[in-house]
């Protein structure tokens, strides 16, 4: 049976003693009811995982000592997701599955048909909530990686994302299957641009093509934005990993 897992950012590691605080400490001590002497796993979201023994528990923090440590190497091909910002629950589901499928980063883009608009105060709270949601997903599926989550960017900024290979699912006569579109040599990085409900405008689609995004088809059915994101990640993961 796997040990309960908790997240500690790489910048806060000070081996051989690690300290959980805030949400992670409360989850460990109050929700999981872990005590001194119990074994847990702590991961940094960048591939490092440590089996630890809890040495001290208080209301504010949980202290643990590393028993053993391992480091998982990242995938040879990093896949970066650029989904149009969509409504709350579907977007959180998208983030959860992006973690499970090994996305290296997620950066939402604001398109002409995006219906979600956040002011500065809302954006700060939403970003914290979304990042927390991704950490919880990583803990649940026991992946050692948490994708980098970037603040939403304007569409014109998103299409400038630099990658060795760039794709956009599109209902276009130019679209090919992902397998057909992939280059012969395995790319080190892939960017995936996903449209909103209602898809990109013709101008945005043309802008994406001009920026080097290759149009691909995901089959004869029209998919929701979150479904298209996950389908593309799954297919690319199968073909490239």
Short mmCIF file of C-alpha atoms in Angstrom, two decimals:
data_model
loop_
_atom_site.label_atom_id
_atom_site.label_comp_id
_atom_site.label_asym_id
_atom_site.label_seq_id
_atom_site.Cartn_x
_atom_site.Cartn_y
_atom_site.Cartn_z
CA UNK A 1 0.00 0.00 0.00
CA UNK A 2 1.42 3.41 -1.00
CA UNK A 3 2.26 5.97 1.64
CA UNK A 4 0.30 9.23 1.90
CA UNK A 5 2.10 11.91 -0.10
CA UNK A 6 2.64 15.60 0.66
CA UNK A 7 4.12 18.42 -1.36
CA UNK A 8 7.07 20.60 -0.41
CA UNK A 9 8.50 23.01 -3.03
CA UNK A 10 12.09 22.33 -4.04
CA UNK A 11 13.22 25.70 -2.66
CA UNK A 12 12.11 24.64 0.83
CA UNK A 13 14.02 21.34 0.97
CA UNK A 14 16.78 21.22 3.58
CA UNK A 15 17.74 17.54 3.76
CA UNK A 16 17.79 15.46 5.84
CA UNK A 17 15.06 17.31 7.75
CA UNK A 18 11.95 18.57 5.97
CA UNK A 19 9.16 20.76 7.34
CA UNK A 20 5.59 20.88 6.06
CA UNK A 21 3.59 24.00 6.83
CA UNK A 22 0.27 25.67 5.98
CA UNK A 23 -2.13 23.50 3.93
CA UNK A 24 0.19 20.50 3.73
CA UNK A 25 0.82 20.44 7.47
CA UNK A 26 -2.90 20.65 8.19
CA UNK A 27 -3.67 17.91 5.69
CA UNK A 28 -1.04 15.67 7.25
CA UNK A 29 -1.87 16.26 10.92
CA UNK A 30 -5.57 17.09 10.98
CA UNK A 31 -7.01 15.28 7.96
CA UNK A 32 -4.72 12.25 7.76
CA UNK A 33 -4.08 12.33 11.55
CA UNK A 34 -0.43 11.43 11.16
CA UNK A 35 1.74 11.40 14.27
CA UNK A 36 5.41 11.22 15.19
CA UNK A 37 6.84 7.89 14.08
CA UNK A 38 4.53 7.53 11.06
CA UNK A 39 5.96 7.16 7.57
CA UNK A 40 4.97 9.49 4.74
CA UNK A 41 6.24 10.54 1.32
CA UNK A 42 7.22 14.09 0.45
CA UNK A 43 7.72 15.25 -3.15
CA UNK A 44 8.86 18.52 -4.67
CA UNK A 45 6.87 18.39 -7.93
CA UNK A 46 10.08 18.31 -9.97
CA UNK A 47 10.79 14.58 -9.75
CA UNK A 48 12.24 14.22 -6.25
CA UNK A 49 10.43 11.92 -3.80
CA UNK A 50 11.50 11.11 -0.25
CA UNK A 51 10.22 8.50 2.17
CA UNK A 52 10.25 10.18 5.57
CA UNK A 53 9.56 9.49 9.22
CA UNK A 54 7.60 12.16 11.08
CA UNK A 55 9.60 13.47 14.03
CA UNK A 56 7.33 16.23 15.35
CA UNK A 57 3.76 17.42 14.84
CA UNK A 58 2.30 20.75 15.94
CA UNK A 59 -0.66 22.90 14.89
CA UNK A 60 1.48 24.92 12.50
CA UNK A 61 3.92 22.40 11.04
CA UNK A 62 4.99 18.81 10.59
CA UNK A 63 8.68 17.93 10.80
CA UNK A 64 10.08 14.80 9.19
CA UNK A 65 13.41 13.08 8.62
CA UNK A 66 14.34 11.61 5.24
CA UNK A 67 14.78 7.82 5.28
CA UNK A 68 15.35 7.34 1.56
CA UNK A 69 15.20 9.56 -1.49
CA UNK A 70 14.78 9.02 -5.23
CA UNK A 71 14.70 11.25 -8.29
CA UNK A 72 12.58 10.56 -11.38
CA UNK A 73 13.93 12.00 -14.61
CA UNK A 74 11.53 14.14 -16.67
CA UNK A 75 10.18 12.88 -19.99
CA UNK A 76 12.47 13.33 -23.00
CA UNK A 77 9.68 15.29 -24.68
CA UNK A 78 8.07 18.06 -22.68
CA UNK A 79 4.47 18.84 -23.63
CA UNK A 80 3.17 22.34 -22.92
CA UNK A 81 -0.57 23.01 -22.89
CA UNK A 82 -2.01 26.36 -23.98
CA UNK A 83 -5.76 26.00 -23.44
CA UNK A 84 -8.25 28.79 -23.90
CA UNK A 85 -9.58 29.84 -20.49
CA UNK A 86 -12.96 28.18 -19.98
CA UNK A 87 -15.53 28.00 -17.16
CA UNK A 88 -14.65 26.81 -13.66
CA UNK A 89 -15.45 23.13 -13.24
CA UNK A 90 -14.45 22.03 -16.76
CA UNK A 91 -11.21 24.01 -16.43
CA UNK A 92 -10.37 22.39 -13.09
CA UNK A 93 -11.06 18.98 -14.61
CA UNK A 94 -8.73 19.91 -17.49
CA UNK A 95 -5.97 20.84 -15.02
CA UNK A 96 -6.42 17.62 -13.07
CA UNK A 97 -6.06 15.49 -16.19
CA UNK A 98 -3.15 17.56 -17.49
CA UNK A 99 -1.28 16.63 -14.31
CA UNK A 100 -2.13 12.95 -14.69
CA UNK A 101 -1.03 12.94 -18.33
CA UNK A 102 2.31 14.56 -17.61
CA UNK A 103 2.02 18.05 -19.08
CA UNK A 104 5.18 20.05 -18.40
CA UNK A 105 3.33 23.36 -18.15
CA UNK A 106 -0.10 24.91 -18.54
CA UNK A 107 -0.70 28.49 -19.64
CA UNK A 108 -4.30 29.55 -20.27
CA UNK A 109 -4.87 31.96 -23.15
CA UNK A 110 -7.51 34.65 -23.49
CA UNK A 111 -9.24 34.47 -26.86
CA UNK A 112 -11.89 36.60 -28.50
CA UNK A 113 -14.58 34.08 -27.51
CA UNK A 114 -13.33 33.57 -23.95
CA UNK A 115 -16.23 34.24 -21.58
CA UNK A 116 -14.22 34.22 -18.34
CA UNK A 117 -12.63 37.54 -17.45
CA UNK A 118 -10.81 38.05 -14.16
CA UNK A 119 -9.85 41.30 -12.47
CA UNK A 120 -6.56 41.53 -10.55
CA UNK A 121 -8.04 40.42 -7.21
CA UNK A 122 -9.92 37.51 -8.76
CA UNK A 123 -6.90 36.42 -10.79
CA UNK A 124 -4.66 36.15 -7.73
CA UNK A 125 -7.19 33.99 -5.87
CA UNK A 126 -7.93 31.86 -8.93
CA UNK A 127 -4.25 31.23 -9.67
CA UNK A 128 -3.64 30.08 -6.09
CA UNK A 129 -6.72 27.85 -6.25
CA UNK A 130 -5.73 26.32 -9.61
CA UNK A 131 -2.14 25.67 -8.53
CA UNK A 132 -3.43 24.04 -5.35
CA UNK A 133 -5.79 21.90 -7.41
CA UNK A 134 -2.88 20.66 -9.52
CA UNK A 135 -0.85 19.78 -6.44
CA UNK A 136 -3.78 17.80 -5.01
CA UNK A 137 -4.12 15.95 -8.31
CA UNK A 138 -0.42 15.06 -8.29
CA UNK A 139 -0.72 13.76 -4.73
CA UNK A 140 -3.71 11.60 -5.59
CA UNK A 141 -2.22 9.99 -8.69
CA UNK A 142 1.29 9.79 -7.18
CA UNK A 143 3.04 11.48 -10.07
CA UNK A 144 6.35 13.08 -9.01
CA UNK A 145 5.71 16.10 -11.24
CA UNK A 146 3.47 19.14 -10.93
CA UNK A 147 3.22 21.11 -14.19
CA UNK A 148 4.31 24.73 -14.09
CA UNK A 149 1.17 26.85 -14.09
CA UNK A 150 1.47 30.26 -15.71
CA UNK A 151 -0.87 33.20 -15.46
CA UNK A 152 -3.38 33.59 -18.30
CA UNK A 153 -1.94 35.39 -21.31
CA UNK A 154 -3.43 37.18 -24.28
CA UNK A 155 -3.84 35.03 -27.38
CA UNK A 156 -1.21 37.06 -29.23
CA UNK A 157 1.28 36.21 -26.48
CA UNK A 158 0.30 32.53 -26.27
CA UNK A 159 0.88 31.82 -29.96
CA UNK A 160 4.47 33.05 -29.59
CA UNK A 161 5.26 30.14 -27.24
CA UNK A 162 8.59 28.61 -28.28
CA UNK A 163 8.67 24.85 -28.90
CA UNK A 164 10.24 22.42 -31.36
CA UNK A 165 6.81 21.33 -32.59
CA UNK A 166 3.48 23.14 -32.24
CA UNK A 167 -0.01 21.78 -32.88
CA UNK A 168 -3.56 23.07 -32.74
CA UNK A 169 -6.65 20.84 -33.12
CA UNK A 170 -8.64 22.53 -35.85
CA UNK A 171 -11.68 21.87 -38.02
CA UNK A 172 -9.67 22.71 -41.11
CA UNK A 173 -9.19 21.13 -44.52
CA UNK A 174 -5.47 21.37 -43.80
CA UNK A 175 -5.72 19.18 -40.69
CA UNK A 176 -3.96 15.82 -40.49
CA UNK A 177 -3.91 13.23 -37.75
CA UNK A 178 -1.42 13.87 -34.97
CA UNK A 179 0.56 10.79 -35.96
CA UNK A 180 0.82 12.05 -39.53
CA UNK A 181 1.78 15.54 -38.42
CA UNK A 182 4.58 14.54 -36.02
CA UNK A 183 8.11 15.11 -37.34
CA UNK A 184 10.32 12.09 -38.05
CA UNK A 185 12.76 12.97 -35.27
CA UNK A 186 11.27 13.15 -31.79
CA UNK A 187 10.91 16.80 -30.71
CA UNK A 188 12.29 17.88 -27.35
CA UNK A 189 9.28 20.11 -26.73
CA UNK A 190 5.71 20.34 -28.02
CA UNK A 191 3.19 23.16 -27.59
CA UNK A 192 -0.54 22.38 -27.79
CA UNK A 193 -2.96 25.23 -28.44
CA UNK A 194 -6.62 24.53 -27.63
CA UNK A 195 -9.54 26.75 -28.60
CA UNK A 196 -12.50 27.82 -26.44
CA UNK A 197 -16.08 26.65 -26.69
CA UNK A 198 -17.09 27.95 -30.10
CA UNK A 199 -13.48 27.55 -31.32
CA UNK A 200 -11.07 30.22 -32.45
CA UNK A 201 -12.15 32.96 -34.79
CA UNK A 202 -10.92 32.72 -38.37
CA UNK A 203 -8.43 35.49 -37.61
CA UNK A 204 -7.06 33.70 -34.55
CA UNK A 205 -6.76 30.45 -36.45
CA UNK A 206 -4.83 32.19 -39.22
CA UNK A 207 -2.60 33.82 -36.61
CA UNK A 208 -1.88 30.43 -35.02
CA UNK A 209 -0.98 28.89 -38.38
CA UNK A 210 1.29 31.84 -39.17
CA UNK A 211 3.03 31.32 -35.81
CA UNK A 212 3.90 27.74 -36.75
CA UNK A 213 1.07 25.76 -35.18
CA UNK A 214 0.23 22.72 -37.31
CA UNK A 215 -3.52 22.00 -37.66
CA UNK A 216 -4.48 18.47 -36.61
CA UNK A 217 -7.70 16.51 -36.40
CA UNK A 218 -8.85 14.49 -33.40
CA UNK A 219 -11.43 12.58 -35.43
CA UNK A 220 -14.85 13.20 -36.97
CA UNK A 221 -16.59 14.30 -33.75
CA UNK A 222 -16.65 17.83 -32.35
CA UNK A 223 -15.09 17.79 -28.87
CA UNK A 224 -15.54 20.14 -25.94
CA UNK A 225 -12.49 22.28 -25.18
CA UNK A 226 -11.47 20.31 -22.10
CA UNK A 227 -11.93 16.99 -23.91
CA UNK A 228 -9.79 18.17 -26.84
CA UNK A 229 -7.03 19.14 -24.40
CA UNK A 230 -6.97 15.74 -22.75
CA UNK A 231 -7.29 13.80 -26.00
CA UNK A 232 -4.34 15.67 -27.51
CA UNK A 233 -2.18 15.14 -24.42
CA UNK A 234 -3.02 11.43 -24.37
CA UNK A 235 -2.25 10.91 -28.05
CA UNK A 236 1.02 12.84 -27.86
CA UNK A 237 2.02 10.95 -24.73
CA UNK A 238 1.40 7.65 -26.49
CA UNK A 239 3.31 8.63 -29.63
CA UNK A 240 6.25 10.42 -28.03
CA UNK A 241 6.83 8.61 -24.73
#
